[in-house]
Short mmCIF file of C-alpha atoms in Angstrom, two decimals:
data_model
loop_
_atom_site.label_atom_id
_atom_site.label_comp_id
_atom_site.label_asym_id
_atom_site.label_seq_id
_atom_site.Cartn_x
_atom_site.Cartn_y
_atom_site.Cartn_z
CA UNK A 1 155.65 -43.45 -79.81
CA UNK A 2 152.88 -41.31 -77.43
CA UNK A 3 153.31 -44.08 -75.04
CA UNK A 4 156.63 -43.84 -74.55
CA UNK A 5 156.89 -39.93 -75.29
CA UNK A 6 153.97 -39.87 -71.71
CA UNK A 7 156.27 -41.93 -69.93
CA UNK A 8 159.05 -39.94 -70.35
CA UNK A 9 157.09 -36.39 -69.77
CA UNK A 10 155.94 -38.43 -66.45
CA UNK A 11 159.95 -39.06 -65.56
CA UNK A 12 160.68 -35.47 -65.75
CA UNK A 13 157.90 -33.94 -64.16
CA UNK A 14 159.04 -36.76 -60.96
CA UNK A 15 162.15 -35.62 -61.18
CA UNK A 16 162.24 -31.85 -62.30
CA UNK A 17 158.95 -30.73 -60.33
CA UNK A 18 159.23 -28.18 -57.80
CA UNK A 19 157.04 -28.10 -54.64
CA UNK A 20 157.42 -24.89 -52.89
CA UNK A 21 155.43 -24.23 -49.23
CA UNK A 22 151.97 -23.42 -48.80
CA UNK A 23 150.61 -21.12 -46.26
CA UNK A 24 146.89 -22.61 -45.61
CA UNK A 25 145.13 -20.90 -42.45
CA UNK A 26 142.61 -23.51 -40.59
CA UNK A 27 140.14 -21.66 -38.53
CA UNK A 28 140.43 -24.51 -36.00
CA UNK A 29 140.93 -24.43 -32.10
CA UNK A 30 141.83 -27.88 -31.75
CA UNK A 31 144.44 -28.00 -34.62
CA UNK A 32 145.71 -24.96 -33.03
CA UNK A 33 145.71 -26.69 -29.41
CA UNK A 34 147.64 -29.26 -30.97
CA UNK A 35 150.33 -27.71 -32.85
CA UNK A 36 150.79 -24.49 -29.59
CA UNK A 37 150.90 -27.89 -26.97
CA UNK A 38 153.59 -29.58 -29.09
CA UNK A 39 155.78 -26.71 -29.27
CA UNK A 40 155.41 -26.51 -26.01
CA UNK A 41 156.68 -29.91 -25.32
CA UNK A 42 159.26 -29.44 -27.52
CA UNK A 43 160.58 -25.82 -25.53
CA UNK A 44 160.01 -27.59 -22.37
CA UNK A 45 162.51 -30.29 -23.50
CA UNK A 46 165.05 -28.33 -24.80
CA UNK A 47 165.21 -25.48 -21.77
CA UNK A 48 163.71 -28.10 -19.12
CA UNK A 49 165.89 -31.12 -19.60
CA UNK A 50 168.55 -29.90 -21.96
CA UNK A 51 169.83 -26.89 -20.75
CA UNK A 52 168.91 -27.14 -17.25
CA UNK A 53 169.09 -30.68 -16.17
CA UNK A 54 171.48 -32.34 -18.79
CA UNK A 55 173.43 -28.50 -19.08
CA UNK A 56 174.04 -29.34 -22.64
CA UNK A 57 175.48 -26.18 -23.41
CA UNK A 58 178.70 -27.34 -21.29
CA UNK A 59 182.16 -28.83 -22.48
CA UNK A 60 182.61 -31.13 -19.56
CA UNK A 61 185.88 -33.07 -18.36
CA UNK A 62 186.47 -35.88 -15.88
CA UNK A 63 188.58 -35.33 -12.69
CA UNK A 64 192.14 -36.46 -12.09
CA UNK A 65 192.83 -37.36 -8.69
CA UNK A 66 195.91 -38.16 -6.07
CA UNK A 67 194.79 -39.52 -2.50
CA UNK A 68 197.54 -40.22 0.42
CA UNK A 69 196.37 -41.40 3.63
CA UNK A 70 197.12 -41.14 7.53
CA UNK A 71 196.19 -43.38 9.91
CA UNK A 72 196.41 -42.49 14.13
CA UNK A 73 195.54 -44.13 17.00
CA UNK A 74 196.88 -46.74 19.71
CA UNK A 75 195.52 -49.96 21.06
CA UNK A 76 196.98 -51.95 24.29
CA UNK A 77 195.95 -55.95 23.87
CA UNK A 78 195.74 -58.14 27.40
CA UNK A 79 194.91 -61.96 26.76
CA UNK A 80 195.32 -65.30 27.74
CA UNK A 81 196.74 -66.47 24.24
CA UNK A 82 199.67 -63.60 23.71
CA UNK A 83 201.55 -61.54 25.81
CA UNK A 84 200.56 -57.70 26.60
CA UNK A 85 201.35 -55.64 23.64
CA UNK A 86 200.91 -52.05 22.69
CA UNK A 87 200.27 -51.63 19.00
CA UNK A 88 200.98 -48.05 17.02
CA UNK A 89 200.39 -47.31 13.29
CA UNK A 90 203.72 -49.20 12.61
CA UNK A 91 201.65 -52.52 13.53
CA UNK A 92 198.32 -52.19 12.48
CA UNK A 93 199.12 -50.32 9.29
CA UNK A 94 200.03 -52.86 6.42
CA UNK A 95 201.29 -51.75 4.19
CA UNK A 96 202.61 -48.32 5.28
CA UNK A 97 201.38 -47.04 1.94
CA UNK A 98 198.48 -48.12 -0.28
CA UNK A 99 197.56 -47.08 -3.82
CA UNK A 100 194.21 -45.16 -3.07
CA UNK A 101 193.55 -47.44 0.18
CA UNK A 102 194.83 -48.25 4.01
CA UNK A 103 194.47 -51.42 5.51
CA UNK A 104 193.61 -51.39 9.25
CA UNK A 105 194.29 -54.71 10.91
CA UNK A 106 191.73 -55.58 13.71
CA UNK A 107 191.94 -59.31 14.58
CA UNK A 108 195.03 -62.30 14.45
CA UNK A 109 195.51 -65.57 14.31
CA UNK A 110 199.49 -65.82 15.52
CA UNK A 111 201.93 -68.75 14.93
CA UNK A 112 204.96 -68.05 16.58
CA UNK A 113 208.40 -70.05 16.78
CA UNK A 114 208.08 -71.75 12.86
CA UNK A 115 211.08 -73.11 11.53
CA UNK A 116 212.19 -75.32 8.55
CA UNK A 117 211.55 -78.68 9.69
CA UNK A 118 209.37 -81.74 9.11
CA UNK A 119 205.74 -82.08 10.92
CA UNK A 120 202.45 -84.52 10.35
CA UNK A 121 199.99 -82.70 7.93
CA UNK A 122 196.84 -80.88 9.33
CA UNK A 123 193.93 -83.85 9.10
CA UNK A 124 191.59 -83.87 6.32
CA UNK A 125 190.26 -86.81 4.19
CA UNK A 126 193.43 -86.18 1.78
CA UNK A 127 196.55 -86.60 4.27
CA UNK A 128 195.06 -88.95 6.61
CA UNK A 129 196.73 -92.31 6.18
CA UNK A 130 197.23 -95.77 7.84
CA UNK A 131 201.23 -96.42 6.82
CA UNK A 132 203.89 -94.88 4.49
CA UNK A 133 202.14 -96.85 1.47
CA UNK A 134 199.43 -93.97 1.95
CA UNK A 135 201.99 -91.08 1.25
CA UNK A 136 203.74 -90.42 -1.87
CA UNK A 137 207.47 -88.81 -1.50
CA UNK A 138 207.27 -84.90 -2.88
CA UNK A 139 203.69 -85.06 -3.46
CA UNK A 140 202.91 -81.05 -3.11
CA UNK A 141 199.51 -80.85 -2.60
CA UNK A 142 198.23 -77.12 -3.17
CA UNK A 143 196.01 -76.65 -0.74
CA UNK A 144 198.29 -78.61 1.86
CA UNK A 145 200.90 -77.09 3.85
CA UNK A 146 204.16 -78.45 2.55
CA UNK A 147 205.94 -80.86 0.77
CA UNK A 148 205.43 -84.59 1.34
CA UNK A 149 208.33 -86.81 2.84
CA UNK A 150 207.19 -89.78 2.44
CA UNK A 151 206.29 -90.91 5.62
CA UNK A 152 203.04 -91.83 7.92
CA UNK A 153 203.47 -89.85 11.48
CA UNK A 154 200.96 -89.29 14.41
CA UNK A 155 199.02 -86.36 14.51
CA UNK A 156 197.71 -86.96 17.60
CA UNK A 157 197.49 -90.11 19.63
CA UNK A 158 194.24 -91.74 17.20
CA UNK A 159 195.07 -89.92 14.04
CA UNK A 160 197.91 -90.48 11.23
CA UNK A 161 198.81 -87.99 8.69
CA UNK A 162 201.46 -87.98 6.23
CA UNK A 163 204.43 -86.04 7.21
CA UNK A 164 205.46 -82.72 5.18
CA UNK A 165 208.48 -80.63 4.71
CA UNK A 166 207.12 -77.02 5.62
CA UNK A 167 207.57 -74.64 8.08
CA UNK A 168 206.73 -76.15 11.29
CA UNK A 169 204.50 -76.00 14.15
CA UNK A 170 201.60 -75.51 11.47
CA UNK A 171 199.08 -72.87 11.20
CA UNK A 172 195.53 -73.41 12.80
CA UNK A 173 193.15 -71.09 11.37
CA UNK A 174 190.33 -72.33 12.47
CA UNK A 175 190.39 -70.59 16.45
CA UNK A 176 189.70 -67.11 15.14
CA UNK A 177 189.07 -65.16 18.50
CA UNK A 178 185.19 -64.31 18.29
CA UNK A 179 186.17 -60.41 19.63
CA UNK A 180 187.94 -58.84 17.76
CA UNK A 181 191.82 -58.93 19.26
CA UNK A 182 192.36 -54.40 18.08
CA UNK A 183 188.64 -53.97 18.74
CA UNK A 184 189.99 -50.22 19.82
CA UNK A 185 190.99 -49.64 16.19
CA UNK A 186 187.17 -48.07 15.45
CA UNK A 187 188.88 -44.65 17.63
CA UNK A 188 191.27 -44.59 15.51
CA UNK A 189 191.61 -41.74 12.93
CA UNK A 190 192.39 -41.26 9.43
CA UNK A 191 193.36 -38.11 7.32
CA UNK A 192 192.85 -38.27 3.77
CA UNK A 193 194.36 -35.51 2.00
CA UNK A 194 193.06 -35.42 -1.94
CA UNK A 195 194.46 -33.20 -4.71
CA UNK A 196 191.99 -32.95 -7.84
CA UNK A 197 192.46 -31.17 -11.43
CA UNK A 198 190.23 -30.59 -14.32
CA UNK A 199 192.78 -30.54 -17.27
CA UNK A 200 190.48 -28.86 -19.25
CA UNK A 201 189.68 -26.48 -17.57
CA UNK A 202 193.03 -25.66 -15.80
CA UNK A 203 191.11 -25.93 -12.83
CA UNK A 204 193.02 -27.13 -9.52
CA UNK A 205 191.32 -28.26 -5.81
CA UNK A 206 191.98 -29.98 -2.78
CA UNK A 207 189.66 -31.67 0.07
CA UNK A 208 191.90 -29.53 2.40
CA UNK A 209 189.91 -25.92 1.37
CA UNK A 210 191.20 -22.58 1.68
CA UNK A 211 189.80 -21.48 4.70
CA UNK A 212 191.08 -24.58 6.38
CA UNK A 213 194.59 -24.08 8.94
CA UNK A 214 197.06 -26.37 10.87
CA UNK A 215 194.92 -25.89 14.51
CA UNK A 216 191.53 -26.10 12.96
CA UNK A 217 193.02 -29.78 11.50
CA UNK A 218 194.34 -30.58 15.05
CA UNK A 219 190.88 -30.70 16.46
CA UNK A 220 188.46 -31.33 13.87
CA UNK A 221 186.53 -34.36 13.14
CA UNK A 222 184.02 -35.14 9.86
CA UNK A 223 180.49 -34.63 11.21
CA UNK A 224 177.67 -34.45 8.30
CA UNK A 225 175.98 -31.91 10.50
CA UNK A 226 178.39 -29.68 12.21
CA UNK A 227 181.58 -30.61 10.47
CA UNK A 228 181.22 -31.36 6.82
CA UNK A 229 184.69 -29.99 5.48
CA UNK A 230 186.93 -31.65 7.97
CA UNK A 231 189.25 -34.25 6.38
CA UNK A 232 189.62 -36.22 9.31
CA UNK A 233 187.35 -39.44 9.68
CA UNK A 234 186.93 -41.78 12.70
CA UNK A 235 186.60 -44.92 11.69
CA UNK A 236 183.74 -46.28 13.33
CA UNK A 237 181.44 -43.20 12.40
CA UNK A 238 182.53 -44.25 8.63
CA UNK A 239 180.94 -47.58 9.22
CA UNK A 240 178.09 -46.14 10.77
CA UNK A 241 176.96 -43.79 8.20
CA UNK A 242 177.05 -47.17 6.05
CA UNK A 243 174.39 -48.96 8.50
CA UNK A 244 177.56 -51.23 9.22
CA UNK A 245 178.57 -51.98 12.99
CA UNK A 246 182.78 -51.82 13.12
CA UNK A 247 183.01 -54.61 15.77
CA UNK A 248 181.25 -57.05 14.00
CA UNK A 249 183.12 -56.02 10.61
CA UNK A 250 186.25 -56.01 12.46
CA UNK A 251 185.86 -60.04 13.46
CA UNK A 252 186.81 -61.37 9.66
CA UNK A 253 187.86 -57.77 7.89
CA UNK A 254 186.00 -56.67 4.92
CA UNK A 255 186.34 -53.82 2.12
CA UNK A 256 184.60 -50.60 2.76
CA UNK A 257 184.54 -47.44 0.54
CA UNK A 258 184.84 -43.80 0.88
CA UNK A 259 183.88 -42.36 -2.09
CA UNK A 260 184.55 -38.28 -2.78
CA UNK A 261 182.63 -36.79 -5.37
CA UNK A 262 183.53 -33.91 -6.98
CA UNK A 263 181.24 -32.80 -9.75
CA UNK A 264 180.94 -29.00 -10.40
CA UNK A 265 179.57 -26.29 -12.61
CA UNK A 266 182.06 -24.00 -13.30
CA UNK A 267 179.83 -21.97 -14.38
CA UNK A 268 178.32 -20.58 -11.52
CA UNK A 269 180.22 -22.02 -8.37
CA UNK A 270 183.48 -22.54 -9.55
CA UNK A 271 184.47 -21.11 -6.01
CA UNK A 272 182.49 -23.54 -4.35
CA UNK A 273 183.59 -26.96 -6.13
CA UNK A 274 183.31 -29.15 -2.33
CA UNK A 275 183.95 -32.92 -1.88
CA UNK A 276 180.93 -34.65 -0.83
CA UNK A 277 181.52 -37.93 0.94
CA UNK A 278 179.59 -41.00 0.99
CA UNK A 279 180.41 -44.50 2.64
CA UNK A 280 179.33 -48.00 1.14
CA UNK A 281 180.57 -51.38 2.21
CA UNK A 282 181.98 -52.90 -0.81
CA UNK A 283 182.53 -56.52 -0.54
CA UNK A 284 179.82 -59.25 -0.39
CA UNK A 285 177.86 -59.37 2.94
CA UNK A 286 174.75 -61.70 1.74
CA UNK A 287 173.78 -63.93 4.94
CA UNK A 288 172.97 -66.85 2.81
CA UNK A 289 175.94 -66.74 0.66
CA UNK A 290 178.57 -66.33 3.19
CA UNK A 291 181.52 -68.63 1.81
CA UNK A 292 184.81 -67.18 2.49
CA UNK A 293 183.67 -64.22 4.05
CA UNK A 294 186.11 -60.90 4.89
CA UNK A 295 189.48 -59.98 4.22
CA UNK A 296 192.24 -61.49 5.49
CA UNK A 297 196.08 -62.11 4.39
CA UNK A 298 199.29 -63.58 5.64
CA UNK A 299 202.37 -61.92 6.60
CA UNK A 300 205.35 -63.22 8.79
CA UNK A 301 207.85 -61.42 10.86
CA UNK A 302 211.71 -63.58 10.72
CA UNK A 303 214.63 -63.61 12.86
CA UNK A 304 217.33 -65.46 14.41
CA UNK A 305 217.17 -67.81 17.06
CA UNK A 306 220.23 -67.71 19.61
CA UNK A 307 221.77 -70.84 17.38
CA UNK A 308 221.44 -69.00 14.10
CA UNK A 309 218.46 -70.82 13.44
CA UNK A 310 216.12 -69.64 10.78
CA UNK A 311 212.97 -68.72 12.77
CA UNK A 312 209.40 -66.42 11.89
CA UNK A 313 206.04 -65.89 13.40
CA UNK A 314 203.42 -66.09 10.65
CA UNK A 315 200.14 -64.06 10.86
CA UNK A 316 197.27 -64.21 9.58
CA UNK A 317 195.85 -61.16 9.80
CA UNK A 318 192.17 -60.01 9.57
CA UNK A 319 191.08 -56.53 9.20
CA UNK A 320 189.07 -53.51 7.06
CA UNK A 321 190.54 -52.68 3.68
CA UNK A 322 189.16 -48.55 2.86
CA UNK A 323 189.67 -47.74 -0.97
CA UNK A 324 189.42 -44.41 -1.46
CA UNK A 325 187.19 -43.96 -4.80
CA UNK A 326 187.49 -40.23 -6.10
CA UNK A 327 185.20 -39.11 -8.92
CA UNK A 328 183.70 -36.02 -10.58
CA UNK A 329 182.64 -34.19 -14.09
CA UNK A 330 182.84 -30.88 -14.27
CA UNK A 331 181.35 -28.73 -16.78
CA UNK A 332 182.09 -24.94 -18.05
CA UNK A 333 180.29 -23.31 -21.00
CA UNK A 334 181.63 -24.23 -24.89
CA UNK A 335 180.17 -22.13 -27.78
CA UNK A 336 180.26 -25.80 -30.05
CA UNK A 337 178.04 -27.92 -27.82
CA UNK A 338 176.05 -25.43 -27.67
CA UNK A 339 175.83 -24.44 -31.36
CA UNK A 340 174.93 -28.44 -31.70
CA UNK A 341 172.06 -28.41 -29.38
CA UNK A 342 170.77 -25.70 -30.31
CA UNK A 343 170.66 -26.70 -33.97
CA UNK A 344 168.92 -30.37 -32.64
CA UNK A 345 166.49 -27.94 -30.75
CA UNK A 346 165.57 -26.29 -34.09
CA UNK A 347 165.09 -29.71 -36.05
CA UNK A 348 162.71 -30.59 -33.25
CA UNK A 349 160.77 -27.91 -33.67
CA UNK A 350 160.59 -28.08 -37.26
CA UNK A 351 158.66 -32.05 -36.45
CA UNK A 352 156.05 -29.95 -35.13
CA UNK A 353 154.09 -29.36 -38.29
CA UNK A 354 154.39 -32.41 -39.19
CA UNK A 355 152.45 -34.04 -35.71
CA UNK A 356 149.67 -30.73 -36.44
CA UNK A 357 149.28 -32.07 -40.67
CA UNK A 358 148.84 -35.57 -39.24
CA UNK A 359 146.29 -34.61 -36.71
CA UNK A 360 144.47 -33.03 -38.95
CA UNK A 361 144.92 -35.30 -41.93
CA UNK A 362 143.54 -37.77 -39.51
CA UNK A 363 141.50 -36.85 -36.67
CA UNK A 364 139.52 -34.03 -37.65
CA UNK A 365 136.18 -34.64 -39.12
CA UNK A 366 136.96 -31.64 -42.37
CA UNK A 367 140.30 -33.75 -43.11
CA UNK A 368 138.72 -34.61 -47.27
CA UNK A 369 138.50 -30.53 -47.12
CA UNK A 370 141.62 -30.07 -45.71
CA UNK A 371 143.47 -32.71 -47.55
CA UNK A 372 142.27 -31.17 -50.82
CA UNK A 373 143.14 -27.84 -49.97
CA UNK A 374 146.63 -28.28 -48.52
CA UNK A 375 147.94 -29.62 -51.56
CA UNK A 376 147.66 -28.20 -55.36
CA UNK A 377 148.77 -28.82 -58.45
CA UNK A 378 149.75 -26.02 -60.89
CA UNK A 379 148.93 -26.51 -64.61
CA UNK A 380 150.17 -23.79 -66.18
CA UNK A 381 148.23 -22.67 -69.82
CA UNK A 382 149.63 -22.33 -73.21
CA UNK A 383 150.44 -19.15 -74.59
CA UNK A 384 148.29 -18.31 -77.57
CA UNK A 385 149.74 -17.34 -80.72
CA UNK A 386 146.88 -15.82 -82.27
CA UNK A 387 147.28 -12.53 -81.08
CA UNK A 388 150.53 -12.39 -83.01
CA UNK A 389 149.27 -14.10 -86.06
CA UNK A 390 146.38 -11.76 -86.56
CA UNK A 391 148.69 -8.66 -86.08
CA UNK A 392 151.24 -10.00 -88.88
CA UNK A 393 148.30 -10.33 -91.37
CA UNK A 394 146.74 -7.39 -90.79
CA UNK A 395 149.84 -5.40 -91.59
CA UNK A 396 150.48 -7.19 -94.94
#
């Protein structure tokens, strides 16, 4: 029965005890050092990275964005291969309108006069043959050019390939001209006119600023150094601030960036919320992996022949692809992150007693002392009940 009765006094003293805060002074520098340098860690934390780098206190928001494009510039072509031709935006421009990009065409590989007819196959280890045995009727072959007839016809005057349905003369790709054919595209200019909001924030911008005007954009040009607000971009000083040359680009195509940032604090310089620009070739340029290199697509151009015949001229055209790539976070004071952070700045500092008691639980060479003395137990006495005894007898 006193077994058990122990055990349960035990239970409730666990459970019911109550520990209550000491305040226990240690005459000690280095305990001191320790708890005033981890506070100061802690501060430095909290105002240092916090609040000043992080800017926890803000309620930030990510930027909408609308970008439309305008491409100038002409380009006169001379060579052996294709008549003269002047080319305006209306040529090199394809599509007229792109979703956050332009595509500037800079080199061609032109098959003119194609009509619906029947031709020998392009020669390959697959469509060369020896008779008809070798070609089987309506075979489409996916990376062929048409639709197989049947037949075994002369390619040339030592080779046989099977004959295909398709739009004939076929295209040969492989005579790429090693200049590029609109090597004068890299004079040609762009305007990129980009509308931003903060929802938020009910905050509204636009890479055309305030103090800009119709005959300051007539004559302008983007220059980091003299001209950093100007909308209007040459294209080869695009490539150039990428380290990229625009003739060699312009041989195959490629995909090249310009990327507007437009993170703010609203804060302070809600006035001066700029674009800043930055250029960045985005497709793969790795001199050892170079398969299928560049941009490139097909497009053809039909008409009538004087017989009503069916006629086009395909191209395949090569050329620089710029996506637009508009991004930004603003941030503007809110009374709840900051409530939050600064409550996480308080629990932080309330760890620091905890890193002093461990140093000098542990490290210090008085810990026994200091152990013994940072915690007590209270045993409180019985009252005595003589006092009241002896009065009650002494009155009888």
């Amino acid at each position: 029965m006193s077994k058990s009765t122990g055990c349960c006094q035990d239970f409730l003293h666990y459970v019911f005890d109550y520990e209550t805060p000491k305040t226990l002074v240690i005459p000690s520098i280095r305990v001191g050092f320790v708890f005033r340098f981890t506070q100061f860690l802690v501060v430095l934390y909290v105002v240092g990275y916090v609040c000043v780098v992080q800017k926890a206190y803000q309620e930030t928001d990510s930027v909408s964005s609308s970008v439309t494009t305008k491409v100038k510039g002409f380009a006169y072509t001379n060579i052996s291969d294709m008549e003269p031709r002047f080319w305006d935006v209306a040529d090199y421009i394809i599509p007229p309108q792109g979703d956050n990009s332009f595509f500037v065409l800079t080199n061609i590989i032109m098959t003119p006069g194609q009509t619906q007819s029947r031709c020998a196959e392009l020669p390959n280890p697959s469509t060369i043959c020896a008779d008809d045995c070798d070609c089987i009727e309506g075979y489409n072959d996916p990376r062929g050019n048409g639709i197989r007839t049947g037949l075994c016809e002369n390619y040339s005057s030592t080779v046989k390939t099977c004959e295909v349905l398709s739009w004939c003369p076929l295209e040969i790709d492989t005579n790429l001209p090693k200049r590029a054919l609109l090597a004068a595209a890299e004079n040609f200019t762009v305007l990129i006119k980009n509308s931003i909001t903060y929802p938020k924030f009910n905050f509204h911008m636009r890479n055309i600023l305030p103090h800009i005007n119709s005959s300051y954009l007539k004559t302008c040009e983007f220059s980091r150094e003299t001209d950093p607000d100007c909308p209007i971009f040459r294209l080869r000083h695009i490539l150039a601030e990428a380290g990229e040359d625009f003739q060699d680009m312009a041989v195959k195509g490629g995909v090249f960036g310009i990327i507007i940032d437009w993170s703010s604090d609203l804060d302070w310089c809600a006035g001066k919320c700029y674009p800043k620009y930055t250029f960045r070739r985005l497709d793969n340029k790795n001199p050892i992996n170079n398969v299928a290199p560049g941009y490139n697509f097909r497009y053809a151009k039909y008409y009538k022949s004087p017989n009503g015949e069916e006629t086009r001229t395909l191209i395949k055209a090569y050329g620089i692809r710029f996506d637009v790539i508009v991004f930004g976070t603003a941030g503007k004071f809110g009374i709840v992150p900051t409530i939050v952070n600064l409550g996480a700045a308080l629990s932080f500092l309330s760890l620091v007693p905890i890193v002093a008691d461990w140093f000098m639980l542990t490290c210090m060479k008085k810990r026994h002392l200091y152990s013994k003395q940072k915690v007590t137990y209270l045993v409180e006495e019985p009252e005595t009940e003589s006092t009241s005894i002896g009065t009650m007898y002494g009155t009888q």
